[in-house]
C-alpha atoms as one frame of an Amber mdcrd trajectory, in Angstrom:
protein
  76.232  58.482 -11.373  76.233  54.742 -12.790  72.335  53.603 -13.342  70.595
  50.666 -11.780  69.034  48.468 -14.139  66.824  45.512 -13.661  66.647  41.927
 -14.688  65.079  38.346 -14.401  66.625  35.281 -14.918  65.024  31.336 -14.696
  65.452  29.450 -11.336  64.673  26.277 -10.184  61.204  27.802  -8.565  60.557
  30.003 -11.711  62.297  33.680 -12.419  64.993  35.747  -9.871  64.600  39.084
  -9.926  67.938  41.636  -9.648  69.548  45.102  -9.247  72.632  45.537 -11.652
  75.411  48.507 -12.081  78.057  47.911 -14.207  80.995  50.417 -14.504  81.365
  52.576 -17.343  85.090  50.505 -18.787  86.141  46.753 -17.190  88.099  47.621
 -13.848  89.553  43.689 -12.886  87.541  44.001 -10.132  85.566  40.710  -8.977
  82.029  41.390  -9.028  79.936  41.597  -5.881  77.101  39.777  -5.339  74.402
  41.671  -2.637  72.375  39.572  -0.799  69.394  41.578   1.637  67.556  41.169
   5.274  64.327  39.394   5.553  61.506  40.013   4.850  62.809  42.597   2.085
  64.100  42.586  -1.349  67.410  43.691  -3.333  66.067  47.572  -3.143  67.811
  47.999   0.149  71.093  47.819  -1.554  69.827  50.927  -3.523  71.475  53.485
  -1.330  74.888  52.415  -2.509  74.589  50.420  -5.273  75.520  53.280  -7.599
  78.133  54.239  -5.812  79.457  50.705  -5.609  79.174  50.218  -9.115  81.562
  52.542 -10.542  84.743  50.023  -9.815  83.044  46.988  -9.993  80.063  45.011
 -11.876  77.331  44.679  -8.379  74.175  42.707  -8.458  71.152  42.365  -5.899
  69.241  39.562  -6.409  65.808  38.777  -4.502  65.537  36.058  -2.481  62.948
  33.359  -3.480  59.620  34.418  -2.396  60.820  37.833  -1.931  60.742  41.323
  -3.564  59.482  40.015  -7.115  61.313  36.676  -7.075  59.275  34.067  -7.555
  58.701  31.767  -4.083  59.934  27.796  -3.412  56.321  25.795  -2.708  57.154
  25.957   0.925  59.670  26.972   3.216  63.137  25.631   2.385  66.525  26.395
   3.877  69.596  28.402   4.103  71.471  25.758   1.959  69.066  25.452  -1.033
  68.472  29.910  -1.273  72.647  29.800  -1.369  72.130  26.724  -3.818  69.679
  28.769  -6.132  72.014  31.968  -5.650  75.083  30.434  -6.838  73.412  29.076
 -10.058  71.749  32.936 -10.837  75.380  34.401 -10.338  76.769  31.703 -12.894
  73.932  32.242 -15.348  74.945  35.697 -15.188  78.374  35.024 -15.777  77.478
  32.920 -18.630  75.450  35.466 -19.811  78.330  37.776 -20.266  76.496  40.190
 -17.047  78.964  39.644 -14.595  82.939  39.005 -14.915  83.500  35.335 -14.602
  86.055  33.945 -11.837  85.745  34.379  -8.047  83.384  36.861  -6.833  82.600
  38.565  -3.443  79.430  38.455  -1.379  77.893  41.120   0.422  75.420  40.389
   3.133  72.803  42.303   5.018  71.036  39.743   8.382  69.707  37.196   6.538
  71.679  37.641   3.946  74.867  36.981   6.187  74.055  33.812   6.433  73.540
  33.269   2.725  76.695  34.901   2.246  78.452  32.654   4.503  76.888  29.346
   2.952  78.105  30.461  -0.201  81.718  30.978   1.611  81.628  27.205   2.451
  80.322  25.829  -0.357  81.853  27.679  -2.829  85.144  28.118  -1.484  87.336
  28.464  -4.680  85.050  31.098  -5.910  83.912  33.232  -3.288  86.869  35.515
  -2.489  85.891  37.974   0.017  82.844  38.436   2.519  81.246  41.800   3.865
  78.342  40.854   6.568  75.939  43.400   8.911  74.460  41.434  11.210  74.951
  37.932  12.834  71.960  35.983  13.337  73.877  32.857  15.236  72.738  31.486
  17.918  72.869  28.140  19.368  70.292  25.048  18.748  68.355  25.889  21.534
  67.834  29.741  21.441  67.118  28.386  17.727  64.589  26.464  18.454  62.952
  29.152  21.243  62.406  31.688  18.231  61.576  29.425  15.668  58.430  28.024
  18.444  57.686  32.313  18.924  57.747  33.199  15.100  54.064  32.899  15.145
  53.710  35.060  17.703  55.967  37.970  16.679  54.558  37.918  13.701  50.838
  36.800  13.537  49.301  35.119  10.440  46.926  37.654   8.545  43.430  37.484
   9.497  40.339  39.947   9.324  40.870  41.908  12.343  44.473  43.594  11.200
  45.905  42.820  14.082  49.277  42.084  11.910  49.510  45.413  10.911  49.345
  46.916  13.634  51.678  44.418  15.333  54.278  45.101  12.239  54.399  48.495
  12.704  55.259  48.377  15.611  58.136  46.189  15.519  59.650  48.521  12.384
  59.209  51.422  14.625  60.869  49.449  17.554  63.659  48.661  15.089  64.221
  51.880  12.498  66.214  54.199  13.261  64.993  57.620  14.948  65.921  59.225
  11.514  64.146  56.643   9.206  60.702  59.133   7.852  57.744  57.243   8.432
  57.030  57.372   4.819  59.695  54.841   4.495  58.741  52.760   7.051  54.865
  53.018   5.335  57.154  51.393   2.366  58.462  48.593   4.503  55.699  47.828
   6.055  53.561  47.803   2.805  56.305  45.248   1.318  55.636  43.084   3.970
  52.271  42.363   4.136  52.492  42.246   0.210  54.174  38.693   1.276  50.896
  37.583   3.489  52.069  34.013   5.397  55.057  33.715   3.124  56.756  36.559
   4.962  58.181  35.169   7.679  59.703  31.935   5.352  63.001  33.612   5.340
  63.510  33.244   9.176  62.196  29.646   9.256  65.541  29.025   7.136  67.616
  31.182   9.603  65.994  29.294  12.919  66.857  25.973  11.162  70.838  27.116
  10.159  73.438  26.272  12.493  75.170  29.714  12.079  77.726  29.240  14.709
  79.067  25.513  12.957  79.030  27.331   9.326  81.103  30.582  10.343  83.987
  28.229  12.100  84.543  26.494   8.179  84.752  30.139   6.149  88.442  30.466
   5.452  88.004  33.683   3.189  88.244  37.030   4.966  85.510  38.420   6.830
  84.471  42.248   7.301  81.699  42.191   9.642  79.894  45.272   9.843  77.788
  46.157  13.258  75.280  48.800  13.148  73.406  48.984  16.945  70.584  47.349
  15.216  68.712  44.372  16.570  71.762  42.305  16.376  74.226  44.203  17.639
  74.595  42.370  20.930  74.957  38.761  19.243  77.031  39.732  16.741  79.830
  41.222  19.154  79.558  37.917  20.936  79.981  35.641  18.175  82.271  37.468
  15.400  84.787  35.942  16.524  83.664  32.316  14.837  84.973  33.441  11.478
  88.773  32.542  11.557  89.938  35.465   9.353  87.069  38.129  10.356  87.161
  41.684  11.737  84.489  43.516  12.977  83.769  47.491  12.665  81.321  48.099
  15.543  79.291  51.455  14.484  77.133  52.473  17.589  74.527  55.038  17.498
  72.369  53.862  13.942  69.932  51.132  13.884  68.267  49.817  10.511  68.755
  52.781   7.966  72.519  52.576   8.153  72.773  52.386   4.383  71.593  55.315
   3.897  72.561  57.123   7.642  76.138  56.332   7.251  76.663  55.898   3.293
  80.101  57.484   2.940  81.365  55.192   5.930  79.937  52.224   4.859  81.007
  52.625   1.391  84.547  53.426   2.524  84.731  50.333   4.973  83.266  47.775
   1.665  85.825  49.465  -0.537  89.044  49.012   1.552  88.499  45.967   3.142
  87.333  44.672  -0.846  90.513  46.096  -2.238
């Protein structure tokens, strides 16, 4: 099984933390850059990283102010994370980490929409674009949840009401077969965050979504476990010109590791 090793590298808001697996001989394969949900880290990918790795070079990077890469000084936007990611995956590249040349992106809710920025902007070197999960929604349903972010998830204070509130909602969202330990795990990373953790839906609130997906020429896979987003994201896959959705009812958040084979089969065809 190929290993998962670990890295930093400098930023403009101090070091990135990342997940790397390199194949044993070059392949020719563009490497794939994995980009996660909020409020988590590049350890989600961990459930087929390895598996990933053994035809291509794959990295997981944090996001700013996630995992153990270091935060912005306040809450910033879709376009500056993509910004910051597309430096770390050149650095790497200049490093001698990753193969140089076009790359493709691999996107998990927030991270879709990261993904996709770095579609737009970067449209000579991002090749190919796997996404679960379509946050887009327009201005005004926007707007709504940006105004109720405080309320779904409630600033810490001494009566723990958060936590209790937090588990709640990962319970409401995990999948039936997701152990509690793990969702202990989740819920741990997230108040590990305190206020920052709810930074990385500010930035999706504030994206227009919708406008970005309708100026990605590259092909799209879009991936749709019956998570959270699995009603929006049947509505509004069709934005991406040259996208295709698989629709995989029946798992919620988990499908990583629920549905590994299939997942990793889907990435690997649609990649190749």
């Amino acid at each position: 099984m190929t290993s998962v090793k670990r890295g930093y590298t400098d930023s403009r808001h101090g070091q990135l933390h990342y997940r790397i697996v390199q194949p044993d001989a070059p392949t020719g394969a563009p490497p794939l850059l994995c980009l996660h949900q909020t409020p988590s880290h590049s350890g989600d990918w961990l459930p087929v990283l390895p598996t990933l790795g053994a035809t291509r070079t794959v990295v997981a990077v944090d996001t700013p102010g996630y995992g153990m890469s270091d935060p912005p000084p306040a809450p910033t936007t879709i376009e500056e994370y993509a910004a910051i990611i597309a430096d770390f995956i050149t650095e790497l590249a200049a490093q001698g980490l990753v193969p140089a040349g076009p790359f493709d992106v691999l996107g998990f809710h927030t991270g879709s929409l990261l993904a996709t920025q770095l579609a737009r902007s970067l449209p000579d070197r991002v090749r190919r674009l796997v996404v679960f999960g379509l946050a887009a929604y327009p201005a005004d349903v926007r707007a709504a949840k940006l105004e109720q972010l405080p309320t779904l998830f409630p600033p810490p204070d001494a009566t723990l009401a958060h936590v209790e509130k937090l588990w709640a909602i990962i319970g409401q969202l995990s999948d039936p077969r997701v152990s509690a330990e793990q969702r202990h795990i989740s819920m741990a990373e997230c108040l590990r965050l305190g206020a920052r953790m709810t930074w990385g839906y500010i930035a999706v609130y504030r994206y227009d979504f919708l406008g970005a997906m309708a100026e990605v020429q590259q092909p799209v896979l879009i991936i749709n476990p019956e998570d959270d987003l699995w009603a929006v994201t049947r509505d509004v896959s069709h934005h991406y010109p040259n996208g295709r959705r698989v629709d995989m009812p029946g798992v919620k958040h988990g499908v990583l590791h629920l549905e590994h084979d299939r997942v990793v089969a889907e990435i690997e065809g649609f990649l190749a």
